CSV table of C-alpha atoms in Angstrom, one decimal:
chain,number,residue,atom,x,y,z
A,1,MET,CA,-7.4,-29.4,-26.9
A,2,THR,CA,-10.9,-28.9,-25.5
A,3,PHE,CA,-11.2,-26.7,-22.4
A,4,LEU,CA,-14.2,-26.3,-20.0
A,5,VAL,CA,-14.2,-23.0,-18.2
A,6,LEU,CA,-16.4,-23.3,-15.0
A,7,GLY,CA,-17.6,-20.0,-13.6
A,8,LEU,CA,-18.0,-17.1,-16.1
A,9,ALA,CA,-17.4,-14.0,-14.0
A,10,ARG,CA,-14.3,-11.8,-14.6
A,11,SER,CA,-11.5,-14.4,-14.5
A,12,GLY,CA,-13.6,-17.1,-16.2
A,13,GLN,CA,-14.4,-14.8,-19.1
A,14,ALA,CA,-10.7,-13.8,-19.4
A,15,ALA,CA,-9.6,-17.4,-19.5
A,16,ALA,CA,-12.1,-18.4,-22.1
A,17,LEU,CA,-11.3,-15.4,-24.4
A,18,ALA,CA,-7.6,-16.0,-24.1
A,19,LEU,CA,-8.0,-19.6,-25.1
A,20,ARG,CA,-10.2,-18.7,-28.1
A,21,ARG,CA,-7.6,-16.2,-29.3
A,22,ARG,CA,-5.3,-19.3,-29.7
A,23,GLY,CA,-8.0,-21.2,-31.6
A,24,GLU,CA,-8.7,-23.7,-28.8
A,25,GLU,CA,-12.2,-25.3,-28.4
A,26,VAL,CA,-13.8,-23.8,-25.3
A,27,MET,CA,-17.0,-24.6,-23.4
A,28,GLY,CA,-18.2,-22.0,-20.9
A,29,VAL,CA,-20.3,-23.2,-18.0
A,30,ASP,CA,-22.0,-21.3,-15.2
A,31,ALA,CA,-24.8,-22.3,-12.8
A,32,SER,CA,-26.4,-18.8,-13.3
A,33,ALA,CA,-28.5,-18.2,-16.4
A,34,GLN,CA,-28.4,-14.4,-15.8
A,35,LEU,CA,-24.9,-13.5,-17.1
A,36,ASP,CA,-23.8,-11.1,-19.8
A,37,VAL,CA,-21.8,-13.5,-22.0
A,38,GLY,CA,-22.1,-11.6,-25.3
A,39,ARG,CA,-18.3,-11.3,-25.7
A,40,LEU,CA,-17.9,-15.1,-25.2
A,41,ALA,CA,-20.6,-15.9,-27.7
A,42,ASP,CA,-19.1,-13.6,-30.2
A,43,ALA,CA,-15.7,-15.3,-29.7
A,44,GLY,CA,-17.2,-18.7,-30.4
A,45,VAL,CA,-17.3,-20.1,-26.9
A,46,GLU,CA,-19.9,-22.9,-26.5
A,47,LEU,CA,-22.1,-21.7,-23.7
A,48,HIS,CA,-24.1,-23.7,-21.1
A,49,LEU,CA,-25.8,-21.5,-18.6
A,50,GLY,CA,-28.0,-22.5,-15.7
A,51,THR,CA,-26.6,-26.1,-15.6
A,52,GLU,CA,-23.5,-28.0,-14.4
A,53,GLU,CA,-24.3,-31.5,-15.6
A,54,ASP,CA,-21.5,-34.0,-15.5
A,55,ARG,CA,-22.1,-34.9,-19.2
A,56,LEU,CA,-20.5,-31.6,-20.1
A,57,LEU,CA,-17.2,-33.2,-19.3
A,58,ASP,CA,-17.4,-35.6,-22.2
A,59,GLY,CA,-14.4,-34.9,-24.5
A,60,VAL,CA,-13.0,-32.2,-22.1
A,61,GLU,CA,-9.2,-32.4,-21.6
A,62,THR,CA,-8.8,-29.6,-19.0
A,63,LEU,CA,-11.2,-27.8,-16.7
A,64,ILE,CA,-10.4,-24.2,-15.8
A,65,LYS,CA,-12.1,-23.4,-12.4
A,66,SER,CA,-12.9,-19.8,-11.4
A,67,PRO,CA,-11.9,-18.9,-7.8
A,68,GLY,CA,-15.5,-18.5,-6.7
A,69,VAL,CA,-16.3,-22.1,-7.5
A,70,PRO,CA,-15.9,-24.4,-4.5
A,71,ALA,CA,-13.6,-27.4,-4.9
A,72,GLU,CA,-16.4,-29.8,-3.9
A,73,THR,CA,-18.8,-28.7,-6.7
A,74,SER,CA,-20.1,-31.8,-8.5
A,75,LEU,CA,-18.6,-30.9,-11.9
A,76,VAL,CA,-15.2,-30.3,-10.3
A,77,ALA,CA,-15.4,-33.6,-8.3
A,78,ALA,CA,-16.5,-35.4,-11.5
A,79,ALA,CA,-13.6,-34.0,-13.4
A,80,ARG,CA,-11.1,-35.1,-10.8
A,81,SER,CA,-12.6,-38.6,-10.7
A,82,ARG,CA,-12.2,-38.9,-14.5
A,83,GLY,CA,-8.5,-37.7,-14.3
A,84,ILE,CA,-9.2,-34.4,-16.0
A,85,PRO,CA,-6.7,-31.7,-14.8
A,86,VAL,CA,-8.3,-28.8,-12.9
A,87,TRP,CA,-6.5,-25.5,-13.3
A,88,SER,CA,-7.1,-22.1,-11.8
A,89,GLU,CA,-7.2,-19.1,-14.1
A,90,VAL,CA,-3.7,-17.9,-12.8
A,91,GLU,CA,-2.3,-21.4,-13.7
A,92,LEU,CA,-3.6,-20.9,-17.2
A,93,GLY,CA,-2.4,-17.3,-17.4
A,94,SER,CA,1.1,-18.2,-16.2
A,95,ARG,CA,1.3,-20.8,-19.0
A,96,LEU,CA,0.1,-18.4,-21.7
A,97,LEU,CA,2.2,-15.4,-20.7
A,98,PRO,CA,5.9,-15.4,-21.4
A,99,ASN,CA,6.4,-12.7,-18.8
A,100,PRO,CA,8.3,-13.1,-15.4
A,101,ILE,CA,5.6,-13.1,-12.8
A,102,LEU,CA,5.8,-11.8,-9.2
A,103,GLY,CA,3.2,-13.3,-6.9
A,104,VAL,CA,1.7,-11.7,-3.8
A,105,THR,CA,-0.5,-13.4,-1.3
A,106,GLY,CA,-1.6,-13.2,2.3
A,107,THR,CA,-4.8,-12.9,4.3
A,108,ASN,CA,-4.8,-9.1,4.3
A,109,GLY,CA,-2.9,-6.4,2.4
A,110,LYS,CA,-2.6,-8.3,-0.9
A,111,THR,CA,-4.1,-5.6,-3.2
A,112,THR,CA,-2.4,-2.7,-1.5
A,113,THR,CA,1.0,-4.4,-1.6
A,114,SER,CA,0.5,-5.6,-5.2
A,115,GLU,CA,-0.5,-2.1,-6.4
A,116,LEU,CA,2.3,-0.4,-4.5
A,117,LEU,CA,4.9,-2.8,-5.8
A,118,GLY,CA,3.5,-2.2,-9.3
A,119,VAL,CA,4.1,1.5,-8.9
A,120,MET,CA,7.7,0.9,-7.6
A,121,LEU,CA,8.4,-1.4,-10.6
A,122,GLY,CA,6.4,0.4,-13.3
A,123,ALA,CA,4.7,-3.0,-13.8
A,124,PRO,CA,1.1,-4.0,-14.6
A,125,VAL,CA,-0.9,-5.6,-11.7
A,126,ALA,CA,-3.3,-8.4,-12.3
A,127,GLY,CA,-4.9,-11.4,-10.6
A,128,ASN,CA,-7.3,-11.6,-7.7
A,129,VAL,CA,-8.5,-8.0,-7.9
A,130,GLY,CA,-8.7,-5.8,-11.0
A,131,ARG,CA,-7.6,-7.4,-14.3
A,132,ALA,CA,-7.5,-11.2,-14.5
A,133,LEU,CA,-4.0,-12.5,-15.4
A,134,CYS,CA,-5.3,-13.9,-18.7
A,135,ASP,CA,-6.4,-10.4,-19.6
A,136,LEU,CA,-2.7,-9.4,-20.1
A,137,ASP,CA,-2.3,-12.1,-22.8
A,138,GLY,CA,-1.0,-10.3,-25.9
A,139,ASP,CA,-1.2,-6.9,-24.1
A,140,VAL,CA,2.3,-6.7,-22.5
A,141,GLU,CA,5.8,-6.9,-23.8
A,142,PRO,CA,7.4,-10.4,-23.2
A,143,GLU,CA,10.1,-9.2,-20.8
A,144,GLN,CA,7.8,-7.0,-18.8
A,145,LEU,CA,7.5,-7.9,-15.1
A,146,VAL,CA,3.9,-8.7,-14.1
A,147,VAL,CA,2.7,-8.4,-10.5
A,148,CYS,CA,0.0,-11.0,-9.7
A,149,GLU,CA,-2.2,-10.9,-6.6
A,150,VAL,CA,-3.1,-14.4,-5.8
A,151,SER,CA,-5.8,-15.7,-3.4
A,152,SER,CA,-6.0,-19.0,-1.6
A,153,PHE,CA,-8.9,-20.0,-3.9
A,154,GLN,CA,-6.6,-19.5,-7.0
A,155,LEU,CA,-3.7,-21.3,-5.4
A,156,GLU,CA,-5.8,-24.4,-4.7
A,157,ASP,CA,-5.5,-25.3,-8.4
A,158,VAL,CA,-1.9,-24.4,-9.4
A,159,HIS,CA,0.4,-27.0,-10.8
A,160,GLU,CA,3.3,-25.3,-12.6
A,161,PHE,CA,2.7,-21.7,-11.5
A,162,ARG,CA,6.2,-20.4,-10.6
A,163,PRO,CA,6.6,-16.8,-9.6
A,164,ARG,CA,10.1,-15.4,-10.0
A,165,LEU,CA,9.5,-13.6,-6.7
A,166,ALA,CA,6.8,-14.6,-4.3
A,167,VAL,CA,5.6,-12.4,-1.4
A,168,LEU,CA,3.7,-13.8,1.6
A,169,LEU,CA,2.3,-11.0,3.8
A,170,ASN,CA,0.6,-12.8,6.6
A,171,VAL,CA,-1.6,-15.8,7.4
A,172,GLU,CA,-4.6,-15.3,9.7
A,173,PRO,CA,-7.9,-17.1,10.0
A,174,ASP,CA,-10.1,-16.4,6.9
A,175,HIS,CA,-12.3,-18.4,4.5
A,176,LEU,CA,-12.7,-21.1,7.1
A,177,ASP,CA,-16.2,-21.7,5.7
A,178,ARG,CA,-14.5,-22.8,2.5
A,179,HIS,CA,-11.1,-24.3,3.5
A,180,GLY,CA,-12.5,-26.0,6.7
A,181,THR,CA,-9.4,-25.5,8.9
A,182,LEU,CA,-6.7,-22.9,9.4
A,183,GLY,CA,-4.1,-25.5,8.4
A,184,ALA,CA,-5.8,-26.2,5.1
A,185,TYR,CA,-6.0,-22.5,4.4
A,186,ARG,CA,-2.3,-22.0,5.3
A,187,ASP,CA,-1.3,-24.9,3.0
A,188,ALA,CA,-3.2,-23.3,0.1
A,189,LYS,CA,-1.3,-20.0,0.7
A,190,LEU,CA,2.1,-21.7,0.8
A,191,ARG,CA,1.5,-23.3,-2.6
A,192,LEU,CA,2.7,-19.9,-4.0
A,193,PHE,CA,6.3,-21.1,-3.3
A,194,GLU,CA,6.2,-24.8,-4.1
A,195,ASN,CA,7.4,-24.5,-7.7
A,196,GLN,CA,10.2,-22.0,-7.0
A,197,GLY,CA,13.7,-23.1,-7.9
A,198,GLU,CA,17.2,-21.8,-7.8
A,199,GLY,CA,17.3,-18.1,-8.7
A,200,ASP,CA,13.8,-17.4,-7.5
A,201,MET,CA,13.1,-15.3,-4.3
A,202,ALA,CA,10.7,-15.8,-1.4
A,203,VAL,CA,9.8,-12.6,0.6
A,204,LEU,CA,8.4,-13.5,4.0
A,205,PRO,CA,7.6,-11.9,7.4
A,206,ARG,CA,10.6,-12.0,9.7
A,207,GLY,CA,10.5,-15.3,11.7
A,208,PHE,CA,8.0,-17.0,9.5
A,209,GLY,CA,8.5,-20.8,9.4
A,210,ALA,CA,9.7,-22.8,6.4
A,211,VAL,CA,8.0,-22.7,3.1
A,212,PRO,CA,8.2,-25.1,0.2
A,213,GLY,CA,10.3,-24.5,-2.9
A,214,LYS,CA,13.9,-23.4,-3.3
A,215,GLY,CA,13.6,-19.6,-3.5
A,216,ALA,CA,16.2,-17.5,-1.7
A,217,ARG,CA,14.6,-16.3,1.5
A,218,ILE,CA,14.2,-12.5,2.1
A,219,GLU,CA,12.6,-11.3,5.3
A,220,PHE,CA,10.7,-8.1,6.2
A,221,ASP,CA,9.1,-6.6,9.2
A,222,GLY,CA,6.7,-3.7,9.7
A,223,GLY,CA,9.4,-1.9,11.8
A,224,ASP,CA,12.1,-2.1,9.1
A,225,PRO,CA,13.7,1.3,8.1
A,226,LEU,CA,12.2,2.6,4.8
A,227,PRO,CA,13.6,5.2,2.4
A,228,ALA,CA,10.4,7.2,3.1
A,229,GLU,CA,7.3,6.8,5.2
A,230,PRO,CA,4.2,5.6,3.3
A,231,ARG,CA,1.4,8.1,2.6
A,232,ILE,CA,-1.3,5.5,3.5
A,233,PRO,CA,-2.2,5.3,7.2
A,234,GLY,CA,-2.0,2.4,9.6
A,235,ALA,CA,0.6,0.0,11.1
A,236,HIS,CA,-0.7,-2.7,8.8
A,237,ASN,CA,0.0,-0.5,5.8
A,238,ARG,CA,3.6,0.1,7.0
A,239,GLU,CA,3.9,-3.7,7.0
A,240,ASN,CA,2.6,-3.7,3.4
A,241,ALA,CA,5.1,-1.0,2.5
A,242,ALA,CA,8.0,-2.9,4.1
A,243,ALA,CA,7.1,-6.0,2.1
A,244,ALA,CA,6.9,-4.1,-1.2
A,245,THR,CA,10.2,-2.4,-0.4
A,246,ALA,CA,11.9,-5.6,0.3
A,247,ALA,CA,10.6,-7.1,-2.9
A,248,ALA,CA,11.5,-4.0,-5.0
A,249,ARG,CA,15.1,-3.9,-3.5
A,250,ALA,CA,15.5,-7.6,-4.3
A,251,LEU,CA,14.7,-6.8,-7.9
A,252,GLY,CA,17.2,-4.0,-8.1
A,253,VAL,CA,15.0,-0.9,-7.7
A,254,ASP,CA,16.9,2.0,-6.1
A,255,ASP,CA,15.7,3.6,-2.9
A,256,THR,CA,15.0,7.0,-4.6
A,257,ARG,CA,12.3,5.4,-6.8
A,258,ILE,CA,11.0,3.4,-3.9
A,259,ALA,CA,10.7,6.5,-1.7
A,260,GLU,CA,8.8,8.3,-4.5
A,261,ALA,CA,6.3,5.5,-4.7
A,262,LEU,CA,5.8,5.3,-0.9
A,263,GLU,CA,5.2,9.1,-0.7
A,264,ALA,CA,2.9,9.3,-3.7
A,265,PHE,CA,0.8,6.1,-3.5
A,266,PRO,CA,-2.7,7.0,-2.2
A,267,GLY,CA,-3.9,3.5,-1.5
A,268,VAL,CA,-6.6,1.7,-3.3
A,269,ALA,CA,-10.4,1.8,-3.4
A,270,HIS,CA,-12.3,0.0,-0.5
A,271,ARG,CA,-9.2,-0.1,1.7
A,272,LEU,CA,-9.2,2.7,4.3
A,273,GLU,CA,-10.5,4.9,1.5
A,274,PRO,CA,-11.7,8.4,2.7
A,275,VAL,CA,-14.8,9.0,0.7
A,276,ALA,CA,-16.5,12.0,2.3
A,277,GLU,CA,-16.6,14.5,5.1
A,278,ALA,CA,-19.7,16.0,6.5
A,279,ARG,CA,-20.1,18.3,9.6
A,280,GLY,CA,-16.5,17.5,10.5
A,281,VAL,CA,-17.1,13.7,10.4
A,282,LEU,CA,-14.9,11.6,8.2
A,283,TYR,CA,-16.3,8.6,6.3
A,284,VAL,CA,-13.9,5.8,5.6
A,285,ASN,CA,-14.6,2.9,3.3
A,286,ASP,CA,-12.8,-0.3,4.2
A,287,SER,CA,-15.2,-2.7,2.6
A,288,LYS,CA,-12.3,-5.1,1.8
A,289,ALA,CA,-12.0,-5.8,5.5
A,290,THR,CA,-13.8,-9.1,5.0
A,291,ASN,CA,-12.4,-10.9,8.0
A,292,THR,CA,-11.9,-10.0,11.6
A,293,ALA,CA,-8.1,-9.5,11.4
A,294,ALA,CA,-8.6,-6.9,8.6
A,295,ALA,CA,-11.3,-5.1,10.6
A,296,ARG,CA,-9.1,-5.0,13.7
A,297,ARG,CA,-6.3,-3.4,11.7
A,298,ALA,CA,-8.7,-0.8,10.3
A,299,ILE,CA,-9.9,0.1,13.8
A,300,ALA,CA,-6.3,0.3,15.1
A,301,ALA,CA,-5.4,2.7,12.3
A,302,TYR,CA,-7.3,5.6,13.9
A,303,ASP,CA,-7.1,7.4,17.2
A,304,ALA,CA,-10.4,9.2,16.9
A,305,PRO,CA,-13.7,7.9,18.3
A,306,LEU,CA,-15.2,5.5,15.8
A,307,HIS,CA,-18.7,4.5,14.5
A,308,VAL,CA,-18.0,1.1,12.9
A,309,ILE,CA,-20.3,-0.6,10.6
A,310,LEU,CA,-19.9,-4.4,11.0
A,311,GLY,CA,-21.6,-7.5,9.5
A,312,GLY,CA,-22.5,-9.4,6.4
A,313,ARG,CA,-22.0,-13.1,5.8
A,314,GLY,CA,-19.7,-14.6,8.4
A,315,LYS,CA,-16.8,-16.9,7.6
A,316,GLY,CA,-16.8,-19.1,10.6
A,317,GLU,CA,-14.6,-16.9,12.7
A,318,SER,CA,-14.9,-15.8,16.4
A,319,TYR,CA,-15.7,-12.1,16.9
A,320,SER,CA,-14.4,-12.0,20.5
A,321,GLU,CA,-11.0,-10.3,19.7
A,322,LEU,CA,-12.7,-7.9,17.3
A,323,ALA,CA,-15.1,-6.9,20.1
A,324,LEU,CA,-12.3,-6.4,22.5
A,325,GLU,CA,-10.4,-4.2,20.0
A,326,LEU,CA,-13.5,-2.0,19.7
A,327,ALA,CA,-14.1,-1.7,23.4
A,328,GLY,CA,-13.8,1.8,24.5
A,329,ARG,CA,-13.3,3.0,20.9
A,330,GLY,CA,-16.8,3.8,19.9
A,331,ARG,CA,-20.2,2.4,18.8
A,332,ALA,CA,-21.0,-0.4,16.3
A,333,TYR,CA,-23.8,-0.7,13.8
A,334,LEU,CA,-24.6,-4.3,12.8
A,335,ILE,CA,-25.9,-5.4,9.4
A,336,GLY,CA,-26.5,-8.6,7.5
A,337,GLU,CA,-26.6,-12.3,8.5
A,338,ALA,CA,-23.8,-12.1,11.1
A,339,ALA,CA,-25.4,-9.3,13.0
A,340,GLY,CA,-26.7,-11.6,15.8
A,341,ASP,CA,-23.4,-13.3,16.4
A,342,LEU,CA,-21.6,-10.0,16.4
A,343,ALA,CA,-24.1,-8.6,18.9
A,344,VAL,CA,-23.4,-11.4,21.3
A,345,ALA,CA,-19.6,-10.8,21.2
A,346,LEU,CA,-20.0,-7.0,21.5
A,347,GLU,CA,-22.4,-7.4,24.4
A,348,LEU,CA,-19.9,-9.5,26.3
A,349,ALA,CA,-17.1,-6.9,25.6
A,350,GLY,CA,-19.3,-4.0,26.7
A,351,VAL,CA,-19.4,-2.3,23.3
A,352,ASP,CA,-22.3,0.0,22.6
A,353,HIS,CA,-24.1,-1.3,19.4
A,354,GLU,CA,-27.3,-1.4,17.5
A,355,LEU,CA,-28.9,-3.8,15.0
A,356,SER,CA,-29.2,-1.7,11.9
A,357,GLY,CA,-30.1,-4.5,9.5
A,358,ASP,CA,-28.9,-2.9,6.2
A,359,LEU,CA,-26.1,-0.6,5.2
A,360,GLU,CA,-28.3,2.5,4.5
A,361,THR,CA,-29.9,2.3,7.9
A,362,ALA,CA,-26.4,1.9,9.5
A,363,VAL,CA,-24.9,4.9,7.7
A,364,ARG,CA,-27.8,7.2,8.5
A,365,SER,CA,-27.8,6.2,12.2
A,366,ALA,CA,-24.0,6.6,12.4
A,367,ALA,CA,-24.3,10.0,10.8
A,368,ARG,CA,-26.8,11.1,13.4
A,369,ASN,CA,-24.6,9.9,16.3
A,370,ALA,CA,-21.2,11.0,15.1
A,371,LYS,CA,-19.7,14.3,16.3
A,372,ALA,CA,-17.1,16.5,14.6
A,373,GLY,CA,-13.7,14.9,14.7
A,374,GLU,CA,-15.1,11.4,14.8
A,375,ILE,CA,-15.0,8.7,12.1
A,376,VAL,CA,-17.7,6.6,10.5
A,377,LEU,CA,-15.8,3.5,9.4
A,378,LEU,CA,-17.1,0.6,7.2
A,379,ALA,CA,-15.0,-2.3,8.2
A,380,PRO,CA,-17.5,-5.2,8.1
A,381,ALA,CA,-15.3,-8.2,9.1
A,382,CYS,CA,-17.5,-10.3,6.9
A,383,ALA,CA,-18.2,-11.2,3.3
A,384,SER,CA,-20.7,-9.2,1.4
A,385,TYR,CA,-22.7,-11.9,-0.4
A,386,ASP,CA,-25.8,-11.8,1.8
A,387,GLN,CA,-26.8,-8.3,0.6
A,388,PHE,CA,-24.3,-7.3,-2.2
A,389,ARG,CA,-22.7,-8.9,-5.2
A,390,ASP,CA,-19.2,-8.4,-3.8
A,391,PHE,CA,-17.2,-6.1,-1.5
A,392,GLU,CA,-16.8,-3.5,-4.3
A,393,GLU,CA,-20.6,-3.1,-4.6
A,394,ARG,CA,-20.9,-2.8,-0.8
A,395,GLY,CA,-18.1,-0.2,-0.7
A,396,ASP,CA,-19.6,1.8,-3.7
A,397,ALA,CA,-22.9,1.9,-1.9
A,398,PHE,CA,-21.2,3.2,1.3
A,399,ARG,CA,-19.4,5.8,-0.7
A,400,ARG,CA,-22.6,7.0,-2.4
A,401,LEU,CA,-24.5,7.2,0.9
A,402,ALA,CA,-21.7,9.1,2.6
A,403,GLN,CA,-21.3,11.6,-0.3
A,404,GLU,CA,-25.1,12.1,-0.3
A,405,LEU,CA,-24.8,13.1,3.4
A,406,ALA,CA,-21.9,15.4,2.6
A,407,ALA,CA,-23.9,17.1,-0.2
C-alpha cells in the first residue's frame, strides 16, 4: 500500500516512520521547505517539501493528515474527491498498536487529565501533546493500557478508532476559526465515542447529553468525593481529578493508589506552572490557556491580585466574559494580533490594561507594577502562532524571562 503523510511535524513524522518500519511505501509532503526531515530520508520516505500539488496523489491509497492541516486544504479535498481515505495519525496508531487505548478529549484539561490518569494506571501517555501515538509502535507490551489525549482536529479523521474507555471533560467554544460553528466543534469531539461497543465505557460530565456509541455511561462532577485532594490548584483541576478518578475506578484501580497519584501529581508544563518568584511576586505559566474558557479558569484559580498577560492570535471568540472575570482582579497586558479586540472588551468592563505588543515587554511591565503577594500570570486566551511556533515555545519564553528577573 502507498501512503501519503501530509504535514511532517511531530505526529506526521511518527506516522511516516511507523509505516516504514512495516515496509510500506510512504511519501512525506509538507508546504514548508524548512523542516528537519533527516530521519525520514534515512528511513526511505519519499519527500516533497514546499509543495502540495494534486499530482502527488497519483498511486496513493491512503492519506494520513496531521492535525495542523485544515480539512479544506487542496490536497485533502482532492484526495476526498478521488475516494482516497483520509486518516488522522491517531487512526493509524490505533490500527498499528495491539494495545487497549483510553481516549481523553475536551476543550480544556485534556493534558492534565491524561497525565494524571497515566500516573494512576502506570500507563504511557501519547497523542495530542507529548509523544505521538504512532511513536509507541513497537515500544510497549501488547497488553499495556495506553492513554491517548485526542483533539478535535485528530477526531475529524477517525474511522475505526475505538477507545476501550473514553473521557469527555467539557465542550466550550474553541477553534471556531477552524470548525466554523460550536456545533461542528462539538460533533468532532463526540466522535471519540462513535465506535464504542458493548463492554466499552464512556466517562462524561454529570448531566451531559447523549453521545454516540454503546459504551456504558459513567458520570463525574467536580464536587465528587475523592480519596484525596489533588495537589494542583484550581476548581477546574478538581474537575480533571474527578474525571481521572472516575476512569481509574472504572478500570479497577483501588482508592489507595488513586490517592497517592492525586497527592503526588505536580501538574504539567504550561498549565498553571509556577516558574519563578522574585521580590515576593509569583510568576505562573499557563500558556496552554489558548481559549477564553481556559483563561477564565486560570484567573479563578487564584485569590491574589493578578497581572495577566493576554493575547496572541484570536480564535473567533468573544472576550466579553473574560473581561468581566478579570474586572476587579488586577491589570492586563496585551500582546499579539488580538490585542486590539481584547482592549475593547477590557475597556467596556473597566479593566486596567496596557498594549504591550510582545511578551518580553509585557513581562517586564508586569514585573515593575506587581507588588509582593501578587501574581504575574500568562493566560493568553489565544493561540500563539502570530509570534511563536506553538504554546510551548511561548511558555518557555515566559519561563526564561521570569527566571531572569528572579536571578
